[in-house]
Amino acid sequence: MTQDLVNGNGHGPSSEVDGRTVPPLGLTGQQFINAATNAVQDIEKYYSTIEDRPVLPSISPGYLQKLLPSHAPQDGEPWQDIANDIEAKIMPGVTHWQHPKYMAFFSASSTYPGILGEMWSAALTAPAFNWICSPVVTELETVVLDWLAQILALSKAFMSSGQGGGVIQGSASEAIVTCMIAARERFVRRQLEGEGMTDEEESEDRACEIRSKLVALGSEQSHSSTKKGAVIAGTRYRSIATARKDDYALTGASLRAKLEELTTKGLQPYYLTITLGTTNTCAVDDFASIAEVAKDYPDLWIHCDAAWAGAALVLPEYQHLSAQLSFVDSFDINMHKWLLTNFDASCLYVQKRKDLTDALSITPAYLKNQFTDSGLVTDYRDWQIPLGRRFRALKVWFVLRTWGVSGLQQHVQHHIHLGNLFADLVRSRDDLFTMLTPPAYALTVFTVNARRRQPVSIGHTTANGADPRSDQNSHVTITPATKTDDVAAANEATKAVYSIIDERQEFFLTSTFIDGVFAIRVVSANPLAEERYIRQVFDQLVKVGEQVLEETC
Ligand code: PLP
């Protein structure tokens, strides 16, 4: 009977098994095949017609509560009723991140191989905290992260064959806080060892004293997750200033000044986030000068947050950056942003896995097993904050195998080309717009001029149209966006243009505020992004820009 229900040999969902009215797996086998086939067809239709939908939902906050009953159903419902509600109730509240007119924040990839990876991961569900919980979950993760490290040309020290290795985390923020905890505990451990502390209680008291002096650092342009991480780690957080003249990159000189200022005050810097591709403008910190400073601070854990722009390291012309990163303790890239993998797949690498396991490994009796005890296997629970973990490596494996290295390179190059095209269009109308920083990693950040200016010649892209930052020798001169007395007027104009585009809801763009300047960010880099949409959004910006300037002049 149970078998029949699972396989769907003639029994409906209301047939009883051991007194249960719902089949053990929710649907019979045949019902599942029908439901899944329909769902896959609907998903394909969703993607192939996504352009027909508005990119942003036009509902009001709380819309769903009005559509749904206030209680879960007492008795199970037929699957078809549930499936119908995807279009009726869910779709109206969806922001379509895969829409080609989505150009906001950074992209979050979704692809068919990624979706299939998620399906199989769900099918093989196992919160595989220890190797023995499902050995393949661990082993595939180690293999694909070693593959990715090679694709990104990371130092061999980040690979599992040495003392390092990679682990998939849920997000770049999670990776940061995980490393921060490991950094904090490494700092405390080294200090206690230096002081020759051995008594357990005395050590614990002293550790608390040491922790109270610790400071985590990021630059003004670091993602907010570093500050949040410091709150979670229970330490101070200080940010280091960046300047427009450095394109908002953190420099070794300002890092050194901050470290000296803190140590003079009796505080202990223990952790620093440096960034390859900041959220505001895709700035790249000055790794070479930071590496020089790092030599004088061996207890400072340096984490490179490459959540978005790390994907560009698939291209040889960016790999000089990978070569400069051999001094960092940890490096993280979100494959779920720009590398075609469905959320979540934040790939964290460390040079010394022991730094993570020393801080995060606690083995109560119920987690002990012969394989863990043998020391021959990896238990990824000791590399992360949660215990359980999903089979995320499958989707990474599917993606890497579907595209291959050359496919990944084409994918990233396509978006960098779109970014450069958009930046060129913006430059072509410098009577209306001003670039705030050089275009980078498919992102363009620009402002609307306070009033029409005579066109001036600014900036350039490299001969092959590549992002100028891939060429260390190229220097892009950006005309200051606004003279000091024009800043407020330019902000007003930029906000007006942004608001009109936002209200129209045809394109989804985001804005930011840097150094008192309100700017518009455009990044078109999901898998369905195409040149024609770049041209369309630019035309719309020009029309709205002209209208706003007409009204204000
Ligand atoms: N770091 C950078 C540079 C980011 O741009 C972002 C988000 O866009 C994050 C970290 C946070 O990413 P996550 O959502 O994976 O925590």
Coordinates of C-alpha atoms and ligand atoms in Angstrom, one line a residue:
M1 CA 0.0 0.0 0.0
T2 CA 2.7 2.5 1.0
Q3 CA 4.7 1.5 -2.1
D4 CA 1.6 2.2 -4.2
L5 CA 1.1 5.5 -2.7
V6 CA 4.7 6.5 -3.3
N7 CA 4.6 5.3 -6.8
G8 CA 1.1 6.4 -7.5
N9 CA -0.2 3.2 -8.8
G10 CA -3.8 4.0 -8.7
H11 CA -4.1 5.7 -5.3
G12 CA -5.1 9.2 -4.9
P13 CA -3.8 11.5 -2.2
S14 CA -6.7 10.8 0.1
S15 CA -5.9 7.1 0.3
E16 CA -4.8 6.2 3.8
V17 CA -1.4 4.7 4.8
D18 CA -1.2 3.8 8.5
G19 CA -4.1 6.2 9.1
R20 CA -2.4 9.1 7.3
T21 CA -4.5 10.8 4.6
V22 CA -1.6 12.6 2.9
P23 CA 0.9 10.3 1.1
P24 CA 4.2 10.0 2.9
L25 CA 6.0 12.3 0.5
G26 CA 3.1 14.7 0.1
L27 CA 2.2 13.5 -3.4
T28 CA 2.1 10.1 -5.0
G29 CA 5.0 9.4 -7.3
Q30 CA 2.8 9.9 -10.4
Q31 CA 1.3 13.1 -8.9
F32 CA 4.9 14.3 -8.3
I33 CA 5.9 13.6 -11.9
N34 CA 2.8 15.6 -13.1
A35 CA 3.3 18.4 -10.7
A36 CA 7.1 18.7 -11.3
T37 CA 6.6 18.5 -15.1
N38 CA 4.1 21.3 -14.9
A39 CA 6.3 23.3 -12.6
V40 CA 9.3 22.9 -14.9
Q41 CA 7.2 23.9 -17.9
D42 CA 5.9 26.9 -15.9
I43 CA 9.4 27.9 -14.9
E44 CA 10.7 27.7 -18.5
K45 CA 7.7 29.8 -19.6
Y46 CA 8.5 32.3 -16.8
Y47 CA 12.1 32.7 -18.0
S48 CA 11.2 32.8 -21.7
T49 CA 8.5 35.5 -21.2
I50 CA 10.0 37.3 -18.2
E51 CA 10.4 40.5 -20.3
D52 CA 6.6 40.7 -20.6
R53 CA 6.3 41.3 -16.9
P54 CA 7.2 44.6 -15.1
V55 CA 10.5 44.2 -13.4
L56 CA 9.1 45.6 -10.1
P57 CA 5.9 44.6 -8.4
S58 CA 3.1 47.2 -8.2
I59 CA 1.5 46.0 -4.9
S60 CA 1.3 47.8 -1.6
P61 CA 3.0 46.6 1.6
G62 CA 0.9 44.0 3.3
Y63 CA -0.8 42.9 0.0
L64 CA -0.3 39.2 0.7
Q65 CA -2.0 39.2 4.1
K66 CA -5.1 40.3 2.4
L67 CA -4.9 37.5 -0.1
L68 CA -4.1 34.6 2.3
P69 CA -6.2 33.1 5.0
S70 CA -5.1 34.0 8.5
H71 CA -4.7 30.3 9.4
A72 CA -3.0 27.3 7.8
P73 CA -5.6 24.9 6.3
Q74 CA -6.9 22.3 8.6
D75 CA -6.9 19.6 5.9
G76 CA -4.4 19.3 3.1
E77 CA -5.3 20.9 -0.3
P78 CA -5.0 19.4 -3.8
W79 CA -1.7 20.3 -5.4
Q80 CA -3.3 22.0 -8.3
D81 CA -4.9 24.6 -6.0
I82 CA -1.5 25.3 -4.5
A83 CA 0.2 25.5 -7.9
N84 CA -2.4 28.0 -9.2
D85 CA -1.5 30.4 -6.4
I86 CA 2.1 30.8 -7.7
E87 CA 0.7 33.0 -10.5
A88 CA -2.3 34.4 -8.5
K89 CA -0.7 35.3 -5.2
I90 CA 3.1 35.0 -5.4
M91 CA 4.0 36.5 -8.8
P92 CA 2.3 39.9 -8.0
G93 CA 4.8 40.3 -5.1
V94 CA 8.0 39.2 -7.0
T95 CA 10.8 41.6 -7.9
H96 CA 12.2 39.9 -11.0
W97 CA 16.0 39.8 -10.5
Q98 CA 16.4 37.8 -13.7
H99 CA 14.6 40.4 -15.8
P100 CA 16.8 42.0 -18.4
K101 CA 15.7 45.4 -17.1
Y102 CA 16.9 44.6 -13.6
M103 CA 20.0 46.8 -13.2
A104 CA 19.9 47.4 -9.4
F105 CA 22.2 46.5 -6.5
F106 CA 24.3 43.7 -7.9
S107 CA 22.8 40.8 -9.8
A108 CA 21.8 37.4 -8.3
S109 CA 22.3 34.7 -10.9
S110 CA 19.8 32.1 -11.6
T111 CA 20.4 29.5 -14.4
Y112 CA 18.9 26.2 -15.4
P113 CA 21.9 24.1 -14.2
G114 CA 21.8 26.0 -11.0
I115 CA 18.1 25.3 -10.5
L116 CA 18.7 21.6 -11.3
G117 CA 21.4 21.6 -8.7
E118 CA 18.9 23.0 -6.2
M119 CA 16.4 20.3 -7.1
W120 CA 18.9 17.5 -6.6
S121 CA 20.1 19.1 -3.4
A122 CA 16.6 19.2 -2.1
A123 CA 16.0 15.6 -3.2
L124 CA 19.1 14.4 -1.3
T125 CA 18.5 16.6 1.7
A126 CA 21.0 16.0 4.4
P127 CA 22.2 18.6 6.9
A128 CA 25.7 17.2 6.3
F129 CA 27.6 18.7 9.2
N130 CA 30.0 15.8 9.5
W131 CA 31.7 13.9 6.6
I132 CA 29.8 10.7 7.6
C133 CA 26.4 12.6 7.4
S134 CA 26.7 12.2 3.6
P135 CA 30.3 11.9 2.4
V136 CA 29.7 13.3 -1.1
V137 CA 28.4 16.6 0.3
T138 CA 31.8 17.3 1.8
E139 CA 33.9 15.7 -0.9
L140 CA 32.3 17.4 -3.8
E141 CA 32.5 20.7 -2.0
T142 CA 36.3 20.3 -1.6
V143 CA 36.7 19.3 -5.2
V144 CA 34.7 22.1 -6.8
L145 CA 36.2 24.8 -4.5
D146 CA 39.7 23.6 -5.6
W147 CA 38.5 23.9 -9.2
L148 CA 37.2 27.4 -8.6
A149 CA 40.4 28.5 -6.8
Q150 CA 42.3 27.4 -10.0
I151 CA 39.9 29.2 -12.3
L152 CA 40.3 32.4 -10.3
A153 CA 44.1 31.9 -10.2
L154 CA 44.2 32.1 -6.4
S155 CA 47.4 31.2 -4.6
K156 CA 47.8 27.4 -4.2
A157 CA 47.8 28.1 -0.5
F158 CA 44.0 28.4 -0.6
M159 CA 43.6 24.9 -1.9
S160 CA 42.9 21.8 0.1
S161 CA 46.1 20.1 -0.9
G162 CA 48.0 22.4 1.4
Q163 CA 47.0 23.8 4.8
G164 CA 44.1 25.9 3.4
G165 CA 40.9 25.2 1.6
G166 CA 37.5 26.4 0.6
V167 CA 34.1 26.1 2.1
I168 CA 30.7 27.2 0.8
Q169 CA 29.0 29.7 3.2
G170 CA 25.5 31.1 2.8
S171 CA 26.6 34.7 2.2
A172 CA 29.5 37.1 2.1
S173 CA 28.3 38.5 5.4
E174 CA 28.4 35.0 7.0
A175 CA 31.9 34.5 5.6
I176 CA 33.0 37.8 7.1
V177 CA 31.7 37.1 10.6
T178 CA 33.0 33.5 10.5
C179 CA 36.5 34.9 9.7
M180 CA 36.2 37.6 12.3
I181 CA 35.5 35.0 15.0
A182 CA 38.4 33.0 13.8
A183 CA 40.6 36.1 13.8
R184 CA 39.5 37.1 17.3
E185 CA 40.2 33.7 18.7
R186 CA 43.6 33.5 16.9
F187 CA 44.6 36.8 18.3
V188 CA 43.6 35.8 21.8
R189 CA 45.3 32.4 21.6
R190 CA 48.6 33.9 20.4
Q191 CA 48.5 36.5 23.1
L192 CA 47.8 33.9 25.8
E193 CA 50.6 31.7 24.4
G194 CA 53.0 34.7 24.5
E195 CA 52.1 35.3 28.1
G196 CA 52.6 31.6 29.0
M197 CA 49.1 31.3 30.4
T198 CA 48.1 27.7 31.2
D199 CA 45.5 27.7 34.0
E200 CA 42.1 27.4 32.4
E201 CA 40.2 29.9 34.5
E202 CA 42.9 32.4 34.5
S203 CA 43.2 32.1 30.7
E204 CA 39.5 32.6 30.3
D205 CA 39.6 35.8 32.4
R206 CA 42.6 37.1 30.5
A207 CA 41.0 36.2 27.2
C208 CA 38.0 38.4 28.1
E209 CA 40.4 41.3 28.9
I210 CA 42.1 40.8 25.6
R211 CA 38.9 40.7 23.7
S212 CA 37.8 43.9 25.3
K213 CA 40.6 45.7 23.5
L214 CA 40.1 44.3 20.1
V215 CA 39.1 46.4 17.0
A216 CA 37.9 45.2 13.7
L217 CA 38.6 47.4 10.7
G218 CA 37.1 48.1 7.3
S219 CA 37.3 51.1 5.0
E220 CA 34.5 53.6 4.7
Q221 CA 33.6 51.7 1.5
S222 CA 33.6 48.2 3.0
H223 CA 30.2 46.5 2.9
S224 CA 28.2 47.1 6.1
S225 CA 28.6 43.4 6.9
T226 CA 32.0 44.1 8.4
K227 CA 30.5 46.5 10.9
K228 CA 27.7 44.1 11.6
G229 CA 30.3 41.3 12.0
A230 CA 32.0 43.3 14.7
V231 CA 28.7 43.7 16.6
I232 CA 28.2 39.9 16.5
A233 CA 31.9 39.3 17.4
G234 CA 31.5 41.7 20.3
T235 CA 34.4 43.9 19.4
R236 CA 34.9 47.5 18.5
Y237 CA 34.7 48.5 14.8
R238 CA 36.5 51.4 13.2
S239 CA 36.4 52.5 9.6
I240 CA 39.3 53.9 7.7
A241 CA 38.7 56.9 5.4
T242 CA 39.0 56.7 1.7
A243 CA 39.3 59.5 -0.8
R244 CA 37.8 60.4 -4.1
K245 CA 41.3 61.0 -5.5
D246 CA 42.1 57.3 -4.9
D247 CA 38.7 56.3 -6.4
Y248 CA 37.6 55.3 -2.9
A249 CA 40.2 52.6 -2.6
L250 CA 41.8 51.9 0.8
T251 CA 45.5 52.6 0.7
G252 CA 48.4 51.3 2.8
A253 CA 49.2 54.7 4.1
S254 CA 45.7 55.3 5.6
L255 CA 45.7 51.8 7.0
R256 CA 49.0 52.3 8.7
A257 CA 47.9 55.7 10.1
K258 CA 44.8 54.0 11.6
L259 CA 46.7 51.1 13.0
E260 CA 49.2 53.4 14.7
E261 CA 46.4 55.6 16.1
L262 CA 44.6 52.6 17.6
T263 CA 47.7 50.9 19.1
T264 CA 48.8 54.2 20.6
K265 CA 45.4 54.2 22.4
G266 CA 46.1 50.7 23.8
L267 CA 43.6 49.1 21.4
Q268 CA 44.4 45.9 19.4
P269 CA 43.4 45.8 15.7
Y270 CA 42.8 42.1 15.0
Y271 CA 40.8 42.0 11.7
L272 CA 40.5 44.0 8.5
T273 CA 38.3 43.6 5.5
I274 CA 39.8 44.7 2.2
T275 CA 37.6 44.8 -0.9
L276 CA 37.9 43.8 -4.5
G277 CA 34.9 45.6 -5.9
T278 CA 33.1 47.8 -3.3
T279 CA 29.4 47.9 -3.2
N280 CA 29.1 51.6 -3.9
T281 CA 31.5 52.0 -6.8
C282 CA 33.4 48.7 -7.3
A283 CA 36.6 50.2 -6.0
V284 CA 39.5 47.9 -5.6
D285 CA 41.7 48.5 -2.5
D286 CA 45.4 49.1 -3.0
F287 CA 46.5 45.5 -2.3
A288 CA 50.2 46.1 -2.9
S289 CA 50.6 48.9 -0.4
I290 CA 48.3 47.1 2.1
A291 CA 50.4 44.0 1.8
E292 CA 53.5 46.1 2.8
V293 CA 51.7 47.3 6.0
A294 CA 50.5 43.8 6.8
K295 CA 54.1 42.6 7.2
D296 CA 54.3 44.7 10.3
Y297 CA 51.1 43.4 11.8
P298 CA 51.3 39.6 11.6
D299 CA 48.4 39.2 14.1
L300 CA 46.0 41.2 11.9
W301 CA 43.7 38.8 10.0
I302 CA 43.1 40.2 6.5
H303 CA 40.0 39.2 4.7
C304 CA 39.4 40.0 1.0
D305 CA 35.7 40.6 0.2
A306 CA 35.3 39.9 -3.5
A307 CA 31.6 39.1 -3.2
W308 CA 30.8 40.7 -6.6
A309 CA 33.9 41.5 -8.5
G310 CA 35.8 38.3 -7.7
A311 CA 34.0 36.8 -10.6
A312 CA 36.1 38.9 -13.0
L313 CA 39.1 36.9 -11.9
V314 CA 38.0 34.2 -14.3
L315 CA 39.5 36.5 -17.0
P316 CA 43.3 36.4 -17.4
E317 CA 43.4 40.2 -17.7
Y318 CA 42.2 40.5 -14.1
Q319 CA 44.4 37.8 -12.6
H320 CA 47.2 40.2 -11.7
L321 CA 44.8 40.9 -8.8
S322 CA 44.7 37.3 -7.7
A323 CA 48.5 37.3 -7.7
Q324 CA 48.5 40.2 -5.3
L325 CA 46.2 38.5 -2.9
S326 CA 48.6 35.8 -1.6
F327 CA 49.1 37.8 1.6
V328 CA 45.4 37.7 2.8
D329 CA 44.2 35.1 5.3
S330 CA 40.9 34.7 3.6
F331 CA 39.1 35.4 0.4
D332 CA 35.4 35.2 -0.4
I333 CA 33.5 35.4 -3.7
N334 CA 29.7 35.0 -4.1
M335 CA 29.1 32.6 -7.0
H336 CA 25.5 33.5 -6.5
K337 CA 26.1 37.0 -7.6
W338 CA 27.9 37.0 -10.9
L339 CA 28.9 33.4 -11.5
L340 CA 25.6 31.8 -12.7
T341 CA 24.9 29.9 -9.6
N342 CA 21.6 30.2 -7.7
F343 CA 21.6 31.6 -4.3
D344 CA 23.3 30.7 -2.0
A345 CA 27.0 29.9 -2.8
S346 CA 29.4 32.2 -1.1
C347 CA 32.8 30.6 -1.6
L348 CA 35.2 31.3 1.3
Y349 CA 38.9 30.4 1.1
V350 CA 41.4 30.3 3.9
Q351 CA 45.1 29.8 3.8
K352 CA 45.1 27.9 7.1
R353 CA 42.0 25.9 7.8
K354 CA 43.3 25.3 11.3
D355 CA 42.5 29.0 12.0
L356 CA 38.8 28.2 11.4
T357 CA 38.7 24.8 13.2
D358 CA 40.7 26.1 16.2
A359 CA 38.0 28.7 16.8
L360 CA 34.8 26.8 15.7
S361 CA 35.4 23.1 16.5
I362 CA 33.5 21.8 19.5
T363 CA 32.7 18.1 19.5
P364 CA 30.1 17.0 22.0
A365 CA 29.7 13.2 22.5
Y366 CA 26.7 13.0 20.1
L367 CA 28.7 14.4 17.2
K368 CA 31.7 12.1 17.7
N369 CA 32.3 9.3 15.1
Q370 CA 35.2 7.2 14.0
F371 CA 35.8 9.2 10.8
T372 CA 36.1 12.5 12.6
D373 CA 38.3 10.9 15.2
S374 CA 40.6 9.4 12.5
G375 CA 41.4 13.0 11.4
L376 CA 41.2 11.8 7.7
V377 CA 38.0 13.6 6.8
T378 CA 36.8 17.2 6.7
D379 CA 33.9 18.1 8.9
Y380 CA 32.7 21.4 7.4
R381 CA 30.7 22.2 10.6
D382 CA 34.0 23.3 12.1
W383 CA 34.5 25.8 9.3
Q384 CA 31.2 27.6 9.8
I385 CA 28.8 29.0 12.4
P386 CA 25.8 26.7 11.9
L387 CA 26.0 23.0 12.4
G388 CA 23.9 21.7 9.5
R389 CA 24.6 22.6 5.9
R390 CA 23.1 22.2 2.5
F391 CA 24.4 20.3 -0.6
R392 CA 25.4 23.5 -2.3
A393 CA 28.4 22.0 -4.2
L394 CA 26.0 20.2 -6.6
K395 CA 24.8 23.4 -8.3
V396 CA 28.4 24.7 -8.4
W397 CA 29.5 21.5 -10.0
F398 CA 26.6 21.7 -12.5
V399 CA 27.5 25.3 -13.4
L400 CA 31.2 24.8 -13.7
R401 CA 30.7 21.7 -16.0
T402 CA 27.9 23.4 -18.1
W403 CA 29.9 26.5 -18.9
G404 CA 33.5 25.4 -18.5
V405 CA 36.2 28.0 -18.0
S406 CA 35.7 29.5 -21.4
G407 CA 32.0 29.8 -20.9
L408 CA 32.5 31.6 -17.6
Q409 CA 34.9 33.9 -19.2
Q410 CA 32.5 34.8 -22.0
H411 CA 29.7 35.4 -19.5
V412 CA 31.8 37.9 -17.4
Q413 CA 33.3 39.5 -20.5
H414 CA 29.8 40.1 -21.9
H415 CA 28.7 42.1 -18.8
I416 CA 31.9 44.0 -18.7
H417 CA 31.3 44.9 -22.3
L418 CA 27.8 46.1 -21.4
G419 CA 29.1 48.1 -18.5
N420 CA 31.7 49.8 -20.7
L421 CA 29.1 50.4 -23.4
F422 CA 26.8 52.1 -20.8
A423 CA 29.7 54.1 -19.5
D424 CA 30.6 55.3 -23.0
L425 CA 27.0 56.4 -23.5
V426 CA 27.1 58.3 -20.3
R427 CA 30.3 60.0 -21.3
S428 CA 28.8 60.9 -24.7
R429 CA 26.3 63.1 -22.9
D430 CA 28.6 64.9 -20.5
D431 CA 26.4 67.9 -20.9
L432 CA 23.9 65.9 -18.8
F433 CA 25.8 63.4 -16.8
T434 CA 29.1 63.0 -15.0
M435 CA 30.8 59.8 -14.0
L436 CA 31.6 59.6 -10.3
T437 CA 34.3 57.0 -10.6
P438 CA 35.7 54.9 -13.5
P439 CA 33.3 52.2 -14.7
A440 CA 34.3 48.9 -13.2
Y441 CA 33.1 45.3 -13.1
A442 CA 30.0 46.1 -15.1
L443 CA 29.0 48.9 -12.7
T444 CA 28.6 52.6 -13.7
V445 CA 28.1 55.2 -11.1
F446 CA 27.1 58.7 -12.3
T447 CA 25.4 61.9 -11.4
V448 CA 23.1 64.3 -13.2
N449 CA 24.7 67.7 -13.8
A450 CA 23.4 70.6 -11.9
R451 CA 22.9 72.5 -15.2
R452 CA 24.0 71.8 -18.7
R453 CA 27.7 72.0 -19.3
Q454 CA 29.7 72.3 -22.4
P455 CA 30.8 68.8 -23.3
V456 CA 34.3 68.1 -22.0
S457 CA 36.5 65.1 -22.9
I458 CA 36.8 62.7 -20.0
G459 CA 38.0 59.2 -19.4
H460 CA 38.5 56.4 -21.9
T461 CA 38.1 52.7 -22.2
T462 CA 40.9 50.4 -23.4
A463 CA 41.1 49.6 -27.1
N464 CA 39.3 46.3 -26.7
G465 CA 36.5 48.0 -24.7
A466 CA 37.5 46.3 -21.5
D467 CA 37.1 47.8 -18.1
P468 CA 40.1 50.2 -17.7
R469 CA 40.8 48.8 -14.2
S470 CA 41.9 45.5 -15.9
D471 CA 44.9 47.5 -17.2
Q472 CA 47.0 48.7 -14.4
N473 CA 48.8 51.2 -16.7
S474 CA 45.7 52.9 -17.9
H475 CA 44.7 56.0 -16.1
V476 CA 41.2 57.3 -16.3
T477 CA 40.7 61.0 -15.6
I478 CA 37.3 61.7 -14.3
T479 CA 36.1 65.3 -14.2
P480 CA 34.9 66.1 -10.6
A481 CA 31.2 65.4 -10.6
T482 CA 30.3 68.6 -9.1
K483 CA 32.1 71.7 -7.9
T484 CA 31.5 72.3 -4.3
D485 CA 28.9 75.0 -4.7
D486 CA 27.0 72.8 -7.3
V487 CA 26.8 69.7 -5.1
A488 CA 23.4 70.4 -3.7
A489 CA 22.0 71.3 -7.1
A490 CA 23.4 68.2 -8.7
N491 CA 22.1 66.1 -5.9
E492 CA 18.6 67.6 -6.5
A493 CA 18.8 66.9 -10.2
T494 CA 20.1 63.4 -9.8
K495 CA 17.5 62.6 -7.2
A496 CA 14.8 64.0 -9.5
V497 CA 15.9 61.8 -12.4
Y498 CA 16.3 58.8 -10.2
S499 CA 12.8 59.2 -8.7
I500 CA 11.1 59.6 -12.1
I501 CA 12.8 56.4 -13.4
D502 CA 12.0 54.6 -10.2
E503 CA 8.3 55.6 -10.3
R504 CA 8.0 54.5 -13.9
Q505 CA 9.1 51.0 -12.8
E506 CA 10.2 50.0 -16.3
F507 CA 13.8 49.6 -15.2
F508 CA 15.0 48.9 -11.7
L509 CA 18.1 51.0 -10.8
T510 CA 19.5 51.8 -7.4
S511 CA 21.1 54.9 -6.0
T512 CA 23.8 55.6 -3.5
F513 CA 25.3 58.5 -1.5
I514 CA 29.1 58.9 -1.4
D515 CA 30.9 61.8 0.2
G516 CA 27.8 63.9 0.1
V517 CA 27.1 63.1 -3.5
F518 CA 23.9 61.4 -4.5
A519 CA 24.6 59.1 -7.5
I520 CA 22.8 56.5 -9.7
R521 CA 24.2 53.0 -10.0
V522 CA 23.6 50.9 -13.1
V523 CA 24.8 47.3 -13.3
S524 CA 23.2 45.1 -15.9
A525 CA 24.8 41.7 -15.3
N526 CA 22.2 38.9 -14.9
P527 CA 22.3 36.1 -17.4
L528 CA 19.6 37.7 -19.6
A529 CA 21.2 41.1 -19.8
E530 CA 21.6 42.4 -23.4
E531 CA 22.9 45.4 -25.2
R532 CA 19.4 46.6 -26.3
Y533 CA 18.3 47.1 -22.7
I534 CA 21.4 49.1 -22.0
R535 CA 20.5 51.4 -24.9
Q536 CA 16.9 51.6 -23.8
V537 CA 17.7 52.6 -20.2
F538 CA 20.2 55.2 -21.4
D539 CA 17.6 56.7 -23.7
Q540 CA 15.2 56.9 -20.9
L541 CA 17.8 58.5 -18.6
V542 CA 18.6 61.1 -21.3
K543 CA 14.9 62.0 -21.8
V544 CA 14.3 62.3 -18.1
G545 CA 17.6 64.1 -17.6
E546 CA 16.7 66.7 -20.3
Q547 CA 13.2 67.1 -18.8
V548 CA 14.6 67.7 -15.3
L549 CA 17.2 70.1 -16.5
E550 CA 14.7 72.1 -18.6
E551 CA 12.5 72.4 -15.5
T552 CA 15.3 73.5 -13.2
C553 CA 17.3 75.9 -15.6
Ligands
PLP1 N1 30.3 42.4 0.2 C1 30.1 43.2 -0.9 C2 31.2 43.9 -1.6 C3 28.8 43.3 -1.4 O1 28.5 44.0 -2.5 C4 27.7 42.6 -0.7 C5 26.4 42.7 -1.2 O2 26.1 43.1 -2.3 C6 28.1 41.9 0.4 C7 29.4 41.8 0.8 C8 27.0 41.1 1.2 O3 26.6 40.0 0.4 P1 25.8 38.8 1.1 O4 24.3 39.2 0.8 O5 26.2 37.6 0.4 O6 26.0 38.8 2.5

